[in-house]
Each structure stands twice: as C-alpha cells, then as structure tokens.
PDB file of C-alpha atoms in Angstrom:
ATOM      1  CA  UNK R   1      11.906   6.542   8.407  1.00  0.00           C
ATOM      2  CA  UNK R   2       8.146   6.289   7.870  1.00  0.00           C
ATOM      3  CA  UNK R   3       6.765   8.320   5.008  1.00  0.00           C
ATOM      4  CA  UNK R   4       3.622  10.399   4.834  1.00  0.00           C
ATOM      5  CA  UNK R   5       0.645   8.271   5.823  1.00  0.00           C
ATOM      6  CA  UNK R   6      -2.823   8.830   4.425  1.00  0.00           C
ATOM      7  CA  UNK R   7      -6.107   7.118   5.026  1.00  0.00           C
ATOM      8  CA  UNK R   8      -8.301   5.827   3.663  1.00  0.00           C
ATOM      9  CA  UNK R   9      -6.637   4.877   0.382  1.00  0.00           C
ATOM     10  CA  UNK R  10      -9.968   4.636  -1.396  1.00  0.00           C
ATOM     11  CA  UNK R  11     -13.372   6.086  -0.683  1.00  0.00           C
ATOM     12  CA  UNK R  12     -16.632   5.766  -2.604  1.00  0.00           C
ATOM     13  CA  UNK R  13     -19.568   7.925  -1.568  1.00  0.00           C
ATOM     14  CA  UNK R  14     -22.788   9.241  -3.018  1.00  0.00           C
ATOM     15  CA  UNK R  15     -23.109  12.916  -3.873  1.00  0.00           C
ATOM     16  CA  UNK R  16     -24.198  15.206  -1.066  1.00  0.00           C
ATOM     17  CA  UNK R  17     -22.560  12.944   1.519  1.00  0.00           C
ATOM     18  CA  UNK R  18     -19.694  14.191   3.709  1.00  0.00           C
ATOM     19  CA  UNK R  19     -16.200  12.702   3.520  1.00  0.00           C
ATOM     20  CA  UNK R  20     -12.960  13.179   5.428  1.00  0.00           C
ATOM     21  CA  UNK R  21      -9.344  12.363   4.662  1.00  0.00           C
ATOM     22  CA  UNK R  22      -6.592  12.009   7.222  1.00  0.00           C
ATOM     23  CA  UNK R  23      -2.875  12.674   6.893  1.00  0.00           C
ATOM     24  CA  UNK R  24       0.054  11.989   9.197  1.00  0.00           C
ATOM     25  CA  UNK R  25       3.165  13.799   7.952  1.00  0.00           C
ATOM     26  CA  UNK R  26       6.765  12.750   8.394  1.00  0.00           C
ATOM     27  CA  UNK R  27       7.885  13.307  11.965  1.00  0.00           C
ATOM     28  CA  UNK R  28       9.423  16.727  12.455  1.00  0.00           C
ATOM     29  CA  UNK R  29       8.045  18.240   9.247  1.00  0.00           C
ATOM     30  CA  UNK R  30       6.384  21.514  10.105  1.00  0.00           C
ATOM     31  CA  UNK R  31       4.905  22.235   6.681  1.00  0.00           C
ATOM     32  CA  UNK R  32       1.947  20.223   5.445  1.00  0.00           C
ATOM     33  CA  UNK R  33       0.157  20.476   2.098  1.00  0.00           C
ATOM     34  CA  UNK R  34      -3.059  19.128   0.648  1.00  0.00           C
ATOM     35  CA  UNK R  35      -3.242  18.716  -3.120  1.00  0.00           C
ATOM     36  CA  UNK R  36      -6.004  17.540  -5.433  1.00  0.00           C
ATOM     37  CA  UNK R  37      -5.170  15.603  -8.575  1.00  0.00           C
ATOM     38  CA  UNK R  38      -7.736  15.135 -11.310  1.00  0.00           C
ATOM     39  CA  UNK R  39      -7.360  12.302 -13.770  1.00  0.00           C
ATOM     40  CA  UNK R  40      -4.596  12.935 -16.285  1.00  0.00           C
ATOM     41  CA  UNK R  41      -3.450  16.152 -14.659  1.00  0.00           C
ATOM     42  CA  UNK R  42      -0.774  17.202 -12.206  1.00  0.00           C
ATOM     43  CA  UNK R  43      -1.577  17.863  -8.552  1.00  0.00           C
ATOM     44  CA  UNK R  44      -3.004  21.265  -7.589  1.00  0.00           C
ATOM     45  CA  UNK R  45      -2.429  22.826  -4.201  1.00  0.00           C
ATOM     46  CA  UNK R  46      -5.495  23.245  -1.990  1.00  0.00           C
ATOM     47  CA  UNK R  47      -3.960  24.415   1.278  1.00  0.00           C
ATOM     48  CA  UNK R  48      -0.613  24.761   2.999  1.00  0.00           C
ATOM     49  CA  UNK R  49       0.021  24.720   6.744  1.00  0.00           C
ATOM     50  CA  UNK R  50       2.999  26.013   8.663  1.00  0.00           C
ATOM     51  CA  UNK R  51       2.595  24.206  11.984  1.00  0.00           C
ATOM     52  CA  UNK R  52      -1.036  24.845  12.992  1.00  0.00           C
ATOM     53  CA  UNK R  53      -1.525  27.884  10.771  1.00  0.00           C
ATOM     54  CA  UNK R  54      -3.057  27.735   7.318  1.00  0.00           C
ATOM     55  CA  UNK R  55      -0.794  30.163   5.451  1.00  0.00           C
ATOM     56  CA  UNK R  56      -2.112  29.571   1.932  1.00  0.00           C
ATOM     57  CA  UNK R  57      -5.693  28.421   1.397  1.00  0.00           C
ATOM     58  CA  UNK R  58      -6.445  30.551  -1.630  1.00  0.00           C
ATOM     59  CA  UNK R  59      -7.249  27.503  -3.787  1.00  0.00           C
ATOM     60  CA  UNK R  60      -9.472  25.786  -1.234  1.00  0.00           C
ATOM     61  CA  UNK R  61     -13.197  25.899  -2.179  1.00  0.00           C
ATOM     62  CA  UNK R  62     -14.329  27.184   1.164  1.00  0.00           C
ATOM     63  CA  UNK R  63     -18.035  26.676   0.620  1.00  0.00           C
ATOM     64  CA  UNK R  64     -17.687  22.916   0.946  1.00  0.00           C
ATOM     65  CA  UNK R  65     -14.062  22.166   1.848  1.00  0.00           C
ATOM     66  CA  UNK R  66     -12.477  22.581   5.246  1.00  0.00           C
ATOM     67  CA  UNK R  67      -9.203  21.515   6.772  1.00  0.00           C
ATOM     68  CA  UNK R  68      -7.576  21.498  10.147  1.00  0.00           C
ATOM     69  CA  UNK R  69      -4.213  20.658  11.605  1.00  0.00           C
ATOM     70  CA  UNK R  70      -4.578  20.407  15.334  1.00  0.00           C
ATOM     71  CA  UNK R  71      -1.374  20.505  17.362  1.00  0.00           C
ATOM     72  CA  UNK R  72       0.582  21.043  14.165  1.00  0.00           C
ATOM     73  CA  UNK R  73       0.953  17.367  13.338  1.00  0.00           C
ATOM     74  CA  UNK R  74      -1.891  15.347  11.779  1.00  0.00           C
ATOM     75  CA  UNK R  75      -4.321  16.976   9.430  1.00  0.00           C
ATOM     76  CA  UNK R  76      -7.843  16.314   8.219  1.00  0.00           C
ATOM     77  CA  UNK R  77      -9.423  17.511   4.984  1.00  0.00           C
ATOM     78  CA  UNK R  78     -13.199  17.444   4.806  1.00  0.00           C
ATOM     79  CA  UNK R  79     -15.727  17.869   2.032  1.00  0.00           C
ATOM     80  CA  UNK R  80     -19.349  18.523   2.910  1.00  0.00           C
ATOM     81  CA  UNK R  81     -21.381  17.982   0.850  1.00  0.00           C
ATOM     82  CA  UNK R  82     -19.470  16.158  -1.865  1.00  0.00           C
ATOM     83  CA  UNK R  83     -20.255  16.788  -5.535  1.00  0.00           C
ATOM     84  CA  UNK R  84     -19.628  14.638  -8.589  1.00  0.00           C
ATOM     85  CA  UNK R  85     -16.792  16.946  -9.638  1.00  0.00           C
ATOM     86  CA  UNK R  86     -14.920  16.261  -6.412  1.00  0.00           C
ATOM     87  CA  UNK R  87     -13.916  12.819  -7.666  1.00  0.00           C
ATOM     88  CA  UNK R  88     -10.099  12.936  -7.652  1.00  0.00           C
ATOM     89  CA  UNK R  89      -7.029  11.797  -5.765  1.00  0.00           C
ATOM     90  CA  UNK R  90      -6.326  13.858  -2.662  1.00  0.00           C
ATOM     91  CA  UNK R  91      -2.633  14.004  -1.846  1.00  0.00           C
ATOM     92  CA  UNK R  92      -0.956  15.079   1.352  1.00  0.00           C
ATOM     93  CA  UNK R  93       2.671  16.181   1.435  1.00  0.00           C
ATOM     94  CA  UNK R  94       5.052  17.475   4.069  1.00  0.00           C
ATOM     95  CA  UNK R  95       8.380  19.227   4.093  1.00  0.00           C
ATOM     96  CA  UNK R  96      10.995  19.865   6.756  1.00  0.00           C
ATOM     97  CA  UNK R  97      11.930  23.102   8.430  1.00  0.00           C
ATOM     98  CA  UNK R  98      14.127  25.243   6.249  1.00  0.00           C
ATOM     99  CA  UNK R  99      17.659  25.395   7.524  1.00  0.00           C
ATOM    100  CA  UNK R 100      18.258  28.709   5.823  1.00  0.00           C
ATOM    101  CA  UNK R 101      18.591  27.187   2.378  1.00  0.00           C
ATOM    102  CA  UNK R 102      15.569  27.385   0.129  1.00  0.00           C
ATOM    103  CA  UNK R 103      16.878  24.574  -2.011  1.00  0.00           C
ATOM    104  CA  UNK R 104      16.492  22.008   0.747  1.00  0.00           C
ATOM    105  CA  UNK R 105      12.702  22.469   0.969  1.00  0.00           C
ATOM    106  CA  UNK R 106      11.714  19.216  -0.735  1.00  0.00           C
ATOM    107  CA  UNK R 107       8.147  17.957  -0.469  1.00  0.00           C
ATOM    108  CA  UNK R 108       7.418  14.352   0.420  1.00  0.00           C
ATOM    109  CA  UNK R 109       4.096  12.972  -0.737  1.00  0.00           C
ATOM    110  CA  UNK R 110       1.818  10.319   0.633  1.00  0.00           C
ATOM    111  CA  UNK R 111       0.096   7.735  -1.587  1.00  0.00           C
ATOM    112  CA  UNK R 112      -3.131   9.727  -1.740  1.00  0.00           C
ATOM    113  CA  UNK R 113      -6.806   8.976  -1.214  1.00  0.00           C
ATOM    114  CA  UNK R 114      -8.802   8.186  -4.319  1.00  0.00           C
ATOM    115  CA  UNK R 115     -12.297   9.616  -3.929  1.00  0.00           C
ATOM    116  CA  UNK R 116     -15.152   8.525  -6.164  1.00  0.00           C
ATOM    117  CA  UNK R 117     -18.427  10.423  -5.873  1.00  0.00           C
ATOM    118  CA  UNK R 118     -21.424   8.642  -7.407  1.00  0.00           C
TER     119      UNK R 118
ATOM    120  CA  UNK G   1       6.392  31.100 -11.400  1.00  0.00           C
ATOM    121  CA  UNK G   2       7.788  30.375 -14.828  1.00  0.00           C
ATOM    122  CA  UNK G   3       5.837  27.991 -17.010  1.00  0.00           C
ATOM    123  CA  UNK G   4       7.376  24.766 -18.283  1.00  0.00           C
ATOM    124  CA  UNK G   5       6.820  22.810 -21.484  1.00  0.00           C
ATOM    125  CA  UNK G   6       7.376  19.066 -21.678  1.00  0.00           C
ATOM    126  CA  UNK G   7       6.566  16.457 -24.324  1.00  0.00           C
ATOM    127  CA  UNK G   8       3.463  14.509 -23.301  1.00  0.00           C
ATOM    128  CA  UNK G   9       5.069  11.099 -23.743  1.00  0.00           C
ATOM    129  CA  UNK G  10       8.343   9.310 -24.437  1.00  0.00           C
ATOM    130  CA  UNK G  11       9.542   5.741 -24.745  1.00  0.00           C
ATOM    131  CA  UNK G  12      12.903   4.342 -23.725  1.00  0.00           C
ATOM    132  CA  UNK G  13      14.436   0.896 -24.003  1.00  0.00           C
ATOM    133  CA  UNK G  14      15.320  -0.815 -20.745  1.00  0.00           C
ATOM    134  CA  UNK G  15      18.972  -0.342 -19.869  1.00  0.00           C
ATOM    135  CA  UNK G  16      19.374   2.702 -22.064  1.00  0.00           C
ATOM    136  CA  UNK G  17      19.583   6.297 -20.915  1.00  0.00           C
ATOM    137  CA  UNK G  18      16.323   8.196 -20.749  1.00  0.00           C
ATOM    138  CA  UNK G  19      16.663  11.894 -21.572  1.00  0.00           C
ATOM    139  CA  UNK G  20      13.626  13.965 -20.632  1.00  0.00           C
ATOM    140  CA  UNK G  21      13.600  17.556 -21.910  1.00  0.00           C
ATOM    141  CA  UNK G  22      11.949  20.580 -20.362  1.00  0.00           C
ATOM    142  CA  UNK G  23      11.665  24.119 -21.697  1.00  0.00           C
ATOM    143  CA  UNK G  24      11.381  27.006 -19.259  1.00  0.00           C
ATOM    144  CA  UNK G  25      12.234  30.015 -21.397  1.00  0.00           C
ATOM    145  CA  UNK G  26      10.736  32.553 -18.967  1.00  0.00           C
ATOM    146  CA  UNK G  27      12.676  31.368 -15.931  1.00  0.00           C
ATOM    147  CA  UNK G  28      14.032  34.160 -13.767  1.00  0.00           C
ATOM    148  CA  UNK G  29      17.430  34.326 -12.131  1.00  0.00           C
ATOM    149  CA  UNK G  30      16.461  33.057  -8.694  1.00  0.00           C
ATOM    150  CA  UNK G  31      14.140  30.252  -9.775  1.00  0.00           C
ATOM    151  CA  UNK G  32      15.166  26.651  -9.321  1.00  0.00           C
ATOM    152  CA  UNK G  33      14.340  23.740 -11.621  1.00  0.00           C
ATOM    153  CA  UNK G  34      12.815  20.759  -9.815  1.00  0.00           C
ATOM    154  CA  UNK G  35      12.004  17.318 -11.127  1.00  0.00           C
ATOM    155  CA  UNK G  36       9.462  14.983  -9.568  1.00  0.00           C
ATOM    156  CA  UNK G  37       8.036  11.749 -10.847  1.00  0.00           C
ATOM    157  CA  UNK G  38       4.796   9.921 -10.152  1.00  0.00           C
ATOM    158  CA  UNK G  39       4.546   6.199 -10.539  1.00  0.00           C
ATOM    159  CA  UNK G  40       1.040   4.897 -11.142  1.00  0.00           C
ATOM    160  CA  UNK G  41      -1.145   4.945  -7.988  1.00  0.00           C
ATOM    161  CA  UNK G  42       1.564   6.616  -5.922  1.00  0.00           C
ATOM    162  CA  UNK G  43       2.231  10.181  -4.821  1.00  0.00           C
ATOM    163  CA  UNK G  44       4.867  12.287  -6.570  1.00  0.00           C
ATOM    164  CA  UNK G  45       8.476  11.580  -5.634  1.00  0.00           C
ATOM    165  CA  UNK G  46      11.275  14.126  -5.572  1.00  0.00           C
ATOM    166  CA  UNK G  47      14.128  13.346  -7.954  1.00  0.00           C
ATOM    167  CA  UNK G  48      16.523  16.263  -8.200  1.00  0.00           C
ATOM    168  CA  UNK G  49      16.745  20.046  -8.429  1.00  0.00           C
ATOM    169  CA  UNK G  50      19.226  22.678  -9.570  1.00  0.00           C
ATOM    170  CA  UNK G  51      19.786  26.381 -10.097  1.00  0.00           C
ATOM    171  CA  UNK G  52      22.602  26.874 -12.593  1.00  0.00           C
ATOM    172  CA  UNK G  53      25.053  24.034 -12.372  1.00  0.00           C
ATOM    173  CA  UNK G  54      24.513  20.479 -13.473  1.00  0.00           C
ATOM    174  CA  UNK G  55      23.524  18.180 -10.655  1.00  0.00           C
ATOM    175  CA  UNK G  56      23.778  14.444 -10.083  1.00  0.00           C
ATOM    176  CA  UNK G  57      22.461  12.165  -7.391  1.00  0.00           C
ATOM    177  CA  UNK G  58      21.786   8.469  -7.013  1.00  0.00           C
ATOM    178  CA  UNK G  59      18.612   8.689  -9.070  1.00  0.00           C
ATOM    179  CA  UNK G  60      19.429  10.980 -11.976  1.00  0.00           C
ATOM    180  CA  UNK G  61      21.416  13.808 -13.496  1.00  0.00           C
ATOM    181  CA  UNK G  62      20.101  17.257 -14.285  1.00  0.00           C
ATOM    182  CA  UNK G  63      21.636  19.249 -17.112  1.00  0.00           C
ATOM    183  CA  UNK G  64      20.668  22.940 -17.239  1.00  0.00           C
ATOM    184  CA  UNK G  65      21.652  24.971 -20.285  1.00  0.00           C
ATOM    185  CA  UNK G  66      23.859  27.995 -19.804  1.00  0.00           C
ATOM    186  CA  UNK G  67      21.008  30.406 -20.524  1.00  0.00           C
ATOM    187  CA  UNK G  68      18.811  28.360 -18.137  1.00  0.00           C
ATOM    188  CA  UNK G  69      15.963  28.302 -20.639  1.00  0.00           C
ATOM    189  CA  UNK G  70      15.851  24.533 -20.794  1.00  0.00           C
ATOM    190  CA  UNK G  71      16.976  21.461 -18.925  1.00  0.00           C
ATOM    191  CA  UNK G  72      17.248  17.715 -19.372  1.00  0.00           C
ATOM    192  CA  UNK G  73      16.701  15.017 -16.797  1.00  0.00           C
ATOM    193  CA  UNK G  74      18.827  11.964 -17.463  1.00  0.00           C
ATOM    194  CA  UNK G  75      18.116   8.520 -16.087  1.00  0.00           C
ATOM    195  CA  UNK G  76      21.392   6.784 -16.995  1.00  0.00           C
ATOM    196  CA  UNK G  77      20.147   3.185 -17.096  1.00  0.00           C
ATOM    197  CA  UNK G  78      16.378   3.103 -17.258  1.00  0.00           C
ATOM    198  CA  UNK G  79      14.534   0.153 -15.739  1.00  0.00           C
ATOM    199  CA  UNK G  80      10.910  -0.911 -16.007  1.00  0.00           C
ATOM    200  CA  UNK G  81      10.329   0.630 -12.582  1.00  0.00           C
ATOM    201  CA  UNK G  82      11.202   4.044 -13.981  1.00  0.00           C
ATOM    202  CA  UNK G  83       7.969   4.049 -15.966  1.00  0.00           C
ATOM    203  CA  UNK G  84       6.152   7.082 -14.563  1.00  0.00           C
ATOM    204  CA  UNK G  85       4.982  10.618 -15.254  1.00  0.00           C
ATOM    205  CA  UNK G  86       7.902  13.031 -14.886  1.00  0.00           C
ATOM    206  CA  UNK G  87       7.185  16.620 -13.879  1.00  0.00           C
ATOM    207  CA  UNK G  88       9.530  19.520 -14.490  1.00  0.00           C
ATOM    208  CA  UNK G  89       8.733  22.418 -12.142  1.00  0.00           C
ATOM    209  CA  UNK G  90      10.223  25.878 -11.896  1.00  0.00           C
ATOM    210  CA  UNK G  91       9.864  27.308  -8.452  1.00  0.00           C
ATOM    211  CA  UNK G  92      10.059  30.848  -7.190  1.00  0.00           C
ATOM    212  CA  UNK G  93      11.889  31.832  -4.032  1.00  0.00           C
ATOM    213  CA  UNK G  94       9.348  34.479  -3.028  1.00  0.00           C
ATOM    214  CA  UNK G  95       5.699  34.651  -2.169  1.00  0.00           C
ATOM    215  CA  UNK G  96       4.198  31.179  -2.272  1.00  0.00           C
ATOM    216  CA  UNK G  97       7.718  29.815  -2.511  1.00  0.00           C
ATOM    217  CA  UNK G  98       6.770  26.455  -1.129  1.00  0.00           C
ATOM    218  CA  UNK G  99       4.085  25.825  -3.678  1.00  0.00           C
ATOM    219  CA  UNK G 100       4.832  23.334  -6.420  1.00  0.00           C
ATOM    220  CA  UNK G 101       2.916  24.125  -9.598  1.00  0.00           C
ATOM    221  CA  UNK G 102       2.641  20.903 -11.560  1.00  0.00           C
ATOM    222  CA  UNK G 103       1.979  20.772 -15.288  1.00  0.00           C
ATOM    223  CA  UNK G 104       0.877  17.668 -17.139  1.00  0.00           C
ATOM    224  CA  UNK G 105       4.371  16.164 -17.227  1.00  0.00           C
ATOM    225  CA  UNK G 106       5.916  13.572 -19.534  1.00  0.00           C
ATOM    226  CA  UNK G 107       4.721   9.984 -19.428  1.00  0.00           C
ATOM    227  CA  UNK G 108       7.900   7.918 -19.725  1.00  0.00           C
ATOM    228  CA  UNK G 109       7.392   4.306 -20.687  1.00  0.00           C
ATOM    229  CA  UNK G 110      10.400   2.024 -20.352  1.00  0.00           C
ATOM    230  CA  UNK G 111      10.099  -0.872 -22.765  1.00  0.00           C
ATOM    231  CA  UNK G 112      11.570  -4.351 -22.148  1.00  0.00           C
TER     232      UNK G 112
END
C-alpha cells in the first residue's frame, strides 16, 4: 500500500514569493491534515479536512496561508507571500474512516516538504 | 488535552531494551495514550496506543500505570534504526479529537 505522498520534498524561495505544497493521501482515507514543524519542535496542526470540508482551520494563518482539497482526495497548501518565519517542514497526514472505534483513528504521515525562505 | 512530560534525550545500547518514560498526571478517564516516533528527515510514524491495559504489537510494548498518570514505551531489542524522536501524546475523545498535540519528545539514540 502506498503511503502519503508529498511534493516537492524541498523548496527554497525568496521572501515575498508564493509557494505551494501538494499532498496525496492514502487511498480511502477521508481525513487529511496539514502540520507545520519548526526546527527542534513537534508538528503543529494547521488544518484538518473531512472529505472536502475544512473542519478545523483555527491554527491556519489565514492572511497568507490557504488550503484546498478538491474532490476530497489530493490537497494543496499555499503560502502567499512567504515570510522568513515560514521556513519549516510542512507535513501532510491522513487517517481512515472511523469504524465506530475512536482508538483506530491512527494518522499516517508523509515525508514532508522542507521549505527554506531566504 | 492532557499535557505530557518526557525527558529530552536518552541513550540505549544496541540490542538492549529501550524504556522511554512519559508523565501525564492530568490525564482524564477517556483519554488515550499514543506514541509516535520521527526518524530524521521523515514524517512521524505511529507506534502504539492504549487506554488502561498494557499493549504490545510488533514494534513495541506500552505499559500504563494503574493510576494512568504515567506510561513507558518499551522497545525490547533496540537497533540503530530505532534512533529517533519519540513523542508521547494524550488524546481527547471529544472536540478536536483527531488532533494530535505533539510536545518536544525524547530523542533516543541507540549506540553501537
């Protein structure tokens, strides 16, 4: 079974430029997450999708960040314009449909996109 | 969600058991304990989770104390590939139940 796919793996841009990250979740997983991980810290949730709907975007900086999940499968996270402080690893994760048991809701992570803003 | 406390780093000799502690003294009755690990340059990987009883799978064992205020992740025979940051996460069943709140974790270094 293929895991969560993310691209690109690395991206270097100058500040004020736009950037986009793409994620393809595991087939059949209806929940998709975007996390940001700063150096030396654990990942922090940015947004969570249930199918096409963003059900938790409270931590997404909406002035410059946007995300979409068309057709409830692939997702794109965009930053426009990027700032120096946006340098981080952006992780995508997915989880399967609950089968009535909370304990089975395990998240599967992709390798992440390392963004460097100069 | 309850907060967790983990040592920032630990070493373990290859082939020996690695015992990673986690304190979660404010855990509530319906919160699960999850463990993930993150190998360098990779995304986090699920290891194991539990509620009250001890759990074991092909990767590790999870020992939860009777009062549920702490737990220990056990890697029975650590290898060099187990070198990673290990995150202990306590997760609520309500509200943003699907959110994982990561701390700083424990950097486990397995030594040859």
